[in-house]
Short mmCIF file of C-alpha atoms and ligand atoms in Angstrom, two decimals:
data_model
loop_
_atom_site.label_atom_id
_atom_site.label_comp_id
_atom_site.label_asym_id
_atom_site.label_seq_id
_atom_site.Cartn_x
_atom_site.Cartn_y
_atom_site.Cartn_z
CA MET A 917 6.42 -26.20 -17.30
CA LEU A 918 5.48 -22.51 -17.54
CA ILE A 919 3.26 -21.49 -14.63
CA ASP A 920 1.84 -17.96 -14.24
CA LEU A 921 -0.23 -17.57 -11.07
CA HIS A 922 -1.56 -13.99 -11.27
CA THR A 923 -3.59 -12.48 -14.14
CA HIS A 924 -6.60 -10.18 -14.58
CA SER A 925 -9.46 -10.28 -17.08
CA ALA A 926 -12.02 -7.62 -17.99
CA VAL A 927 -14.20 -9.04 -15.21
CA SER A 928 -11.99 -6.80 -13.05
CA ASP A 929 -9.42 -4.34 -14.41
CA GLY A 930 -7.82 -6.30 -17.24
CA THR A 931 -8.91 -5.85 -20.86
CA ASP A 932 -9.15 -9.46 -22.16
CA THR A 933 -12.33 -11.41 -21.60
CA PRO A 934 -11.64 -14.59 -19.57
CA ALA A 935 -11.90 -16.62 -22.80
CA GLU A 936 -9.45 -14.32 -24.60
CA LEU A 937 -7.11 -14.48 -21.62
CA VAL A 938 -6.88 -18.29 -21.52
CA ARG A 939 -6.35 -18.42 -25.30
CA ALA A 940 -3.59 -15.80 -24.98
CA ALA A 941 -2.07 -17.84 -22.14
CA ALA A 942 -1.91 -20.94 -24.33
CA ASP A 943 -0.47 -18.88 -27.22
CA ALA A 944 2.19 -17.56 -24.83
CA GLY A 945 3.22 -21.16 -24.15
CA LEU A 946 1.90 -21.37 -20.59
CA ASP A 947 1.00 -24.75 -19.11
CA VAL A 948 -0.77 -23.29 -16.07
CA VAL A 949 -2.46 -19.91 -15.67
CA ALA A 950 -4.32 -18.60 -12.63
CA LEU A 951 -7.17 -16.13 -13.16
CA THR A 952 -7.03 -13.79 -10.17
CA ASP A 953 -9.48 -10.96 -10.74
CA HIS A 954 -9.83 -8.42 -7.95
CA ASP A 955 -12.33 -9.69 -5.31
CA THR A 956 -14.46 -11.70 -7.75
CA THR A 957 -14.86 -15.26 -9.02
CA ASP A 958 -17.19 -14.17 -11.83
CA GLY A 959 -14.70 -14.96 -14.60
CA TRP A 960 -13.98 -18.52 -13.47
CA ALA A 961 -16.63 -20.40 -15.45
CA GLU A 962 -15.84 -18.68 -18.75
CA ALA A 963 -12.09 -19.23 -18.28
CA LEU A 964 -12.56 -22.94 -17.50
CA GLY A 965 -14.96 -23.41 -20.38
CA ALA A 966 -12.65 -21.75 -22.91
CA ALA A 967 -9.34 -23.26 -21.73
CA PRO A 968 -7.53 -24.86 -24.69
CA THR A 969 -6.47 -28.50 -24.27
CA GLY A 970 -3.20 -28.69 -22.37
CA LEU A 971 -3.72 -25.48 -20.39
CA THR A 972 -4.59 -25.83 -16.70
CA VAL A 973 -6.64 -22.94 -15.28
CA VAL A 974 -6.21 -22.33 -11.56
CA ARG A 975 -9.14 -20.50 -10.05
CA GLY A 976 -8.21 -17.62 -7.77
CA ILE A 977 -8.85 -14.02 -6.82
CA GLU A 978 -6.73 -11.09 -5.64
CA MET A 979 -8.32 -9.81 -2.46
CA SER A 980 -8.21 -6.17 -1.31
CA CYS A 981 -6.77 -6.13 2.20
CA GLU A 982 -5.31 -3.79 4.76
CA GLY A 983 -2.04 -4.53 6.51
CA ARG A 984 0.41 -2.71 8.75
CA GLY A 985 2.94 -0.55 6.93
CA GLU A 986 6.61 -0.22 7.81
CA ASP A 987 5.74 3.08 9.52
CA GLY A 988 3.03 1.40 11.62
CA ASP A 989 0.11 2.97 9.72
CA PRO A 990 -2.39 0.96 7.65
CA VAL A 991 -1.36 0.13 4.09
CA PRO A 992 -3.31 -1.50 1.22
CA VAL A 993 -2.19 -5.09 0.59
CA HIS A 994 -3.23 -7.44 -2.20
CA LEU A 995 -3.69 -11.06 -1.15
CA LEU A 996 -3.95 -13.78 -3.77
CA ALA A 997 -6.30 -16.63 -2.87
CA TYR A 998 -6.35 -19.92 -4.75
CA LEU A 999 -8.61 -22.96 -4.97
CA PHE A 1000 -10.95 -22.00 -2.13
CA ASP A 1001 -14.56 -23.14 -1.98
CA PRO A 1002 -16.51 -20.27 -3.62
CA GLU A 1003 -19.61 -21.27 -1.66
CA ASP A 1004 -18.06 -20.75 1.76
CA GLU A 1005 -20.57 -18.27 3.15
CA VAL A 1006 -18.35 -16.08 5.29
CA PHE A 1007 -15.79 -15.59 2.53
CA ALA A 1008 -18.47 -15.11 -0.16
CA ALA A 1009 -20.14 -12.41 1.95
CA GLU A 1010 -16.82 -10.61 2.38
CA ARG A 1011 -16.18 -10.65 -1.39
CA SER A 1012 -19.66 -9.15 -1.95
CA ARG A 1013 -18.91 -6.43 0.55
CA LEU A 1014 -15.60 -5.63 -1.15
CA LEU A 1015 -17.23 -5.45 -4.59
CA GLY A 1016 -19.84 -3.05 -3.20
CA GLU A 1017 -17.04 -0.90 -1.76
CA ARG A 1018 -15.28 -0.91 -5.13
CA THR A 1019 -18.35 0.20 -7.10
CA GLU A 1020 -19.35 2.87 -4.61
CA ARG A 1021 -15.84 4.26 -4.40
CA ILE A 1022 -15.36 4.39 -8.18
CA ARG A 1023 -18.75 6.15 -8.46
CA LEU A 1024 -17.64 8.75 -5.90
CA MET A 1025 -14.32 9.26 -7.67
CA ALA A 1026 -16.08 9.59 -11.05
CA GLU A 1027 -18.44 12.19 -9.59
CA ARG A 1028 -15.52 14.16 -8.16
CA LEU A 1029 -13.67 13.95 -11.46
CA ALA A 1030 -16.78 15.06 -13.39
CA THR A 1031 -16.79 18.44 -11.61
CA ASP A 1032 -13.45 19.31 -13.27
CA TYR A 1033 -13.56 17.01 -16.31
CA PRO A 1034 -17.06 17.50 -17.79
CA MET A 1035 -16.49 14.79 -20.39
CA ILE A 1036 -16.41 12.22 -17.57
CA GLU A 1037 -19.90 10.70 -17.25
CA PRO A 1038 -20.16 8.62 -14.05
CA ASP A 1039 -23.29 6.69 -15.07
CA ALA A 1040 -21.90 5.73 -18.47
CA ILE A 1041 -18.57 4.67 -16.96
CA LEU A 1042 -20.21 2.59 -14.22
CA ALA A 1043 -22.55 0.93 -16.74
CA ALA A 1044 -19.57 -0.31 -18.75
CA ILE A 1045 -17.69 -1.85 -15.81
CA GLY A 1046 -18.08 -5.49 -14.74
CA PRO A 1047 -18.55 -6.63 -11.14
CA SER A 1048 -15.15 -5.38 -9.94
CA ALA A 1049 -14.60 -1.66 -10.51
CA GLY A 1050 -11.12 -0.19 -10.15
CA ARG A 1051 -9.10 2.91 -10.86
CA PRO A 1052 -7.87 1.50 -14.21
CA HIS A 1053 -11.45 1.89 -15.48
CA LEU A 1054 -11.33 5.59 -14.61
CA ALA A 1055 -7.86 5.81 -16.14
CA ARG A 1056 -9.17 4.54 -19.47
CA ALA A 1057 -12.12 6.93 -19.31
CA LEU A 1058 -9.74 9.85 -18.71
CA VAL A 1059 -7.56 8.76 -21.64
CA ALA A 1060 -10.61 8.34 -23.90
CA ALA A 1061 -11.79 11.81 -22.91
CA GLY A 1062 -8.42 13.27 -23.82
CA ALA A 1063 -7.87 14.49 -20.26
CA VAL A 1064 -4.56 12.62 -19.91
CA ALA A 1065 -2.12 11.14 -22.41
CA ASN A 1066 -2.13 7.57 -21.07
CA VAL A 1067 -3.05 5.28 -18.15
CA GLN A 1068 0.22 5.98 -16.34
CA ALA A 1069 -0.39 9.75 -16.51
CA ALA A 1070 -3.84 9.19 -15.00
CA PHE A 1071 -2.32 7.23 -12.07
CA ASP A 1072 0.40 9.87 -11.61
CA GLY A 1073 -2.17 12.69 -11.70
CA PRO A 1074 -5.92 12.68 -11.03
CA LEU A 1075 -6.05 9.07 -9.74
CA ALA A 1076 -3.06 9.26 -7.38
CA THR A 1077 -3.76 8.54 -3.72
CA LYS A 1078 -2.85 12.14 -2.85
CA SER A 1079 -5.20 13.58 -5.49
CA PRO A 1080 -8.35 15.43 -4.33
CA TYR A 1081 -10.38 13.05 -6.52
CA TYR A 1082 -9.09 9.98 -4.67
CA VAL A 1083 -11.48 8.04 -2.45
CA ALA A 1084 -10.30 5.16 -0.24
CA LYS A 1085 -12.23 1.91 0.19
CA ILE A 1086 -12.59 -0.21 3.31
CA ASP A 1087 -10.51 -3.33 2.74
CA THR A 1088 -10.36 -6.57 4.75
CA PRO A 1089 -7.86 -6.81 7.65
CA LEU A 1090 -5.09 -9.16 6.50
CA GLU A 1091 -5.40 -11.60 9.43
CA ARG A 1092 -9.11 -12.04 8.80
CA ALA A 1093 -8.56 -12.53 5.07
CA VAL A 1094 -5.84 -15.14 5.58
CA ALA A 1095 -7.98 -17.03 8.09
CA MET A 1096 -11.09 -16.85 5.86
CA ILE A 1097 -9.21 -18.22 2.86
CA ARG A 1098 -7.78 -21.06 4.93
CA THR A 1099 -11.19 -21.94 6.37
CA ALA A 1100 -12.60 -22.05 2.82
CA GLY A 1101 -9.91 -24.58 1.87
CA GLY A 1102 -7.85 -22.09 -0.12
CA VAL A 1103 -4.22 -21.04 -0.16
CA SER A 1104 -3.29 -17.37 0.41
CA VAL A 1105 -0.24 -15.68 -1.11
CA VAL A 1106 0.74 -12.05 -0.42
CA ALA A 1107 0.99 -10.31 -3.83
CA HIS A 1108 3.85 -7.95 -4.80
CA ALA A 1109 4.73 -7.16 -1.16
CA ARG A 1110 7.74 -4.99 -2.12
CA ALA A 1111 6.19 -3.01 -5.02
CA ARG A 1112 7.71 0.30 -3.92
CA ALA A 1113 6.39 2.38 -6.82
CA ARG A 1114 2.85 1.84 -5.49
CA GLY A 1115 3.63 3.62 -2.21
CA ARG A 1116 4.49 2.62 1.34
CA LEU A 1117 5.48 -0.97 2.00
CA LEU A 1118 3.96 -3.68 4.17
CA ASP A 1119 5.91 -4.34 7.39
CA LEU A 1120 7.57 -7.74 6.95
CA GLU A 1121 6.98 -8.35 10.66
CA HIS A 1122 3.29 -8.40 9.77
CA VAL A 1123 4.01 -11.14 7.25
CA ARG A 1124 5.68 -13.18 10.01
CA GLU A 1125 2.58 -12.74 12.19
CA LEU A 1126 0.36 -14.04 9.37
CA VAL A 1127 2.05 -17.43 9.33
CA GLY A 1128 0.18 -18.39 12.50
CA HIS A 1129 -3.12 -17.42 10.83
CA GLY A 1130 -2.51 -19.80 7.92
CA LEU A 1131 -0.64 -17.76 5.30
CA GLY A 1132 0.42 -19.98 2.41
CA GLY A 1133 3.01 -18.05 0.46
CA LEU A 1134 4.67 -14.93 -0.92
CA GLU A 1135 4.77 -13.65 -4.49
CA VAL A 1136 8.52 -13.28 -4.94
CA GLU A 1137 9.08 -12.77 -8.68
CA HIS A 1138 7.07 -9.79 -9.90
CA ALA A 1139 7.77 -6.94 -12.33
CA ASP A 1140 7.45 -4.37 -9.54
CA HIS A 1141 10.20 -6.01 -7.40
CA ASP A 1142 13.83 -5.02 -7.93
CA ALA A 1143 16.65 -7.54 -7.42
CA GLU A 1144 17.21 -6.63 -3.76
CA ASP A 1145 13.51 -6.84 -2.82
CA THR A 1146 13.17 -10.11 -4.72
CA ARG A 1147 16.03 -11.51 -2.65
CA ILE A 1148 14.47 -10.25 0.61
CA LEU A 1149 11.18 -11.98 -0.22
CA ARG A 1150 12.84 -15.20 -1.38
CA ASP A 1151 14.85 -15.40 1.85
CA LEU A 1152 11.77 -14.66 3.96
CA ALA A 1153 9.71 -17.34 2.17
CA GLU A 1154 12.47 -19.86 2.77
CA GLU A 1155 12.89 -18.91 6.42
CA LEU A 1156 9.14 -19.14 7.11
CA ASP A 1157 8.67 -22.23 4.90
CA LEU A 1158 6.18 -20.35 2.70
CA ILE A 1159 5.43 -21.10 -0.95
CA ALA A 1160 7.39 -18.74 -3.23
CA THR A 1161 5.58 -17.80 -6.44
CA GLY A 1162 6.34 -15.74 -9.53
CA SER A 1163 3.80 -14.24 -11.87
CA SER A 1164 3.07 -11.60 -14.48
CA ASP A 1165 0.10 -9.73 -12.97
CA TYR A 1166 -1.06 -9.42 -16.60
CA HIS A 1167 -3.81 -6.80 -17.12
CA GLY A 1168 -4.17 -6.91 -20.93
CA ASP A 1169 -3.76 -3.44 -22.47
CA ASN A 1170 -4.05 -1.68 -19.09
CA LYS A 1171 -0.40 -2.52 -18.34
CA THR A 1172 2.64 -3.45 -20.41
CA LEU A 1173 3.16 -6.75 -18.55
CA ARG A 1174 3.35 -9.91 -20.69
CA LEU A 1175 1.79 -13.26 -19.79
CA GLY A 1176 4.55 -15.48 -18.41
CA GLN A 1177 6.83 -12.48 -17.78
CA HIS A 1178 7.54 -14.09 -14.40
CA THR A 1179 6.67 -17.68 -13.56
CA THR A 1180 6.43 -20.10 -10.63
CA ALA A 1181 8.66 -23.16 -10.16
CA VAL A 1182 6.81 -26.45 -10.52
CA GLU A 1183 7.77 -27.62 -6.97
CA GLN A 1184 6.21 -24.46 -5.54
CA TYR A 1185 3.06 -24.94 -7.63
CA GLU A 1186 2.81 -28.50 -6.36
CA ARG A 1187 3.02 -27.28 -2.78
CA LEU A 1188 0.16 -24.90 -3.50
CA LEU A 1189 -1.96 -27.73 -4.91
CA ALA A 1190 -1.13 -29.94 -1.93
CA GLN A 1191 -2.17 -27.26 0.57
CA SER A 1192 -5.53 -26.53 -1.05
CA SER A 1193 -8.73 -28.42 -0.27
CA GLY A 1194 -11.52 -26.06 -1.43
CA ILE A 1195 -11.79 -27.09 -5.09
CA GLU A 1196 -9.68 -29.15 -7.50
CA VAL A 1197 -7.77 -27.67 -10.45
P1 LIG B 1212 -7.65 0.28 -7.12
O1 LIG B 1212 -7.58 -1.14 -6.65
O2 LIG B 1212 -8.93 0.61 -7.77
O3 LIG B 1212 -7.25 1.29 -6.07
O4 LIG B 1212 -6.57 0.46 -8.26
C1 LIG B 1212 -5.38 -0.19 -8.18
C2 LIG B 1212 -5.23 -1.02 -9.44
O5 LIG B 1212 -4.72 -0.16 -10.44
C3 LIG B 1212 -4.26 -2.14 -9.26
O6 LIG B 1212 -4.93 -3.35 -9.38
C4 LIG B 1212 -3.29 -2.03 -10.37
O7 LIG B 1212 -3.47 -3.12 -11.22
C5 LIG B 1212 -3.69 -0.80 -11.13
N1 LIG B 1212 -2.59 0.16 -11.23
C6 LIG B 1212 -1.94 0.76 -10.22
N2 LIG B 1212 -1.01 1.61 -10.71
C7 LIG B 1212 -1.10 1.55 -12.06
C8 LIG B 1212 -0.42 2.19 -13.13
N3 LIG B 1212 0.53 3.07 -12.91
N4 LIG B 1212 -0.78 1.87 -14.38
C9 LIG B 1212 -1.74 0.97 -14.60
N5 LIG B 1212 -2.43 0.34 -13.64
C10 LIG B 1212 -2.11 0.63 -12.38
FE1 LIG B 1213 -5.39 -4.54 -11.02
FE1 LIG B 1214 -2.26 -6.37 -7.10
ZN1 LIG B 1215 -2.99 -8.14 -9.69
#
């Protein structure tokens, strides 16, 4: 059983349509794939409808949250949420708020960029983005305009958090997000908690505190985790009796990650199914 629980379509910042993504998942030999676009469920119906026979599509999102960093200051945290009831009103309202934040913030960044990169056209860029705007969309626009050589150079330069073009967004406090997902019948899993290259790390004490709020699991196997950090997360998941997942975080052509690059053990997947009550797979 090959199970990949974290992928993105062009509904957020991947490049495959949801239909292309599920076909690619089947071609890659996956048995289970979760679609986890940033803050939106908009790709779910297309992914389910296009799923080839034999491929199970798990409906999820990757929620933009704020946690406590190792230094005590706030840090962005991505929280995967699976099999929650999409109609739960409190959670649905929070996703709408986050999507509004995303669009507004990418518009502001595009406007700032346009002052120095005249080939950047904020209206045209925004018009081409789906419901969930992200910096990878600006990265591709900068590459297309010839302003940078590739997506990585855009993230290292004009899109970096320290860049004057950078604009922050207001994310959901982790405790609230975990509780909301649980109330909506879903299972929450902290994504790539030790992805050092992205910046400061989440305080693992904060992860311990989340258990009482209903945290479901930790993403242990991920391309951005080295061997030591993978071990730290695996040990923590075991100690706290959390589900331990592995996944690719596939983004199509926006990243070099391959579907199924990391996978989740079937026992862990079964725990996730058992803990969910929002919707069925
Ligand atoms: P945002 O959520 O808009 O602040 O942008 C962060 C998103 O950009 C994440 O979802 C990552 O998938 C993506 N990302 C971060 N760093 C890179 C990178 N170096 N290359 C490509 N994508 C990246
Ligand atoms: Fe992303
Ligand atoms: Fe993420
Ligand atoms: Zn992701």
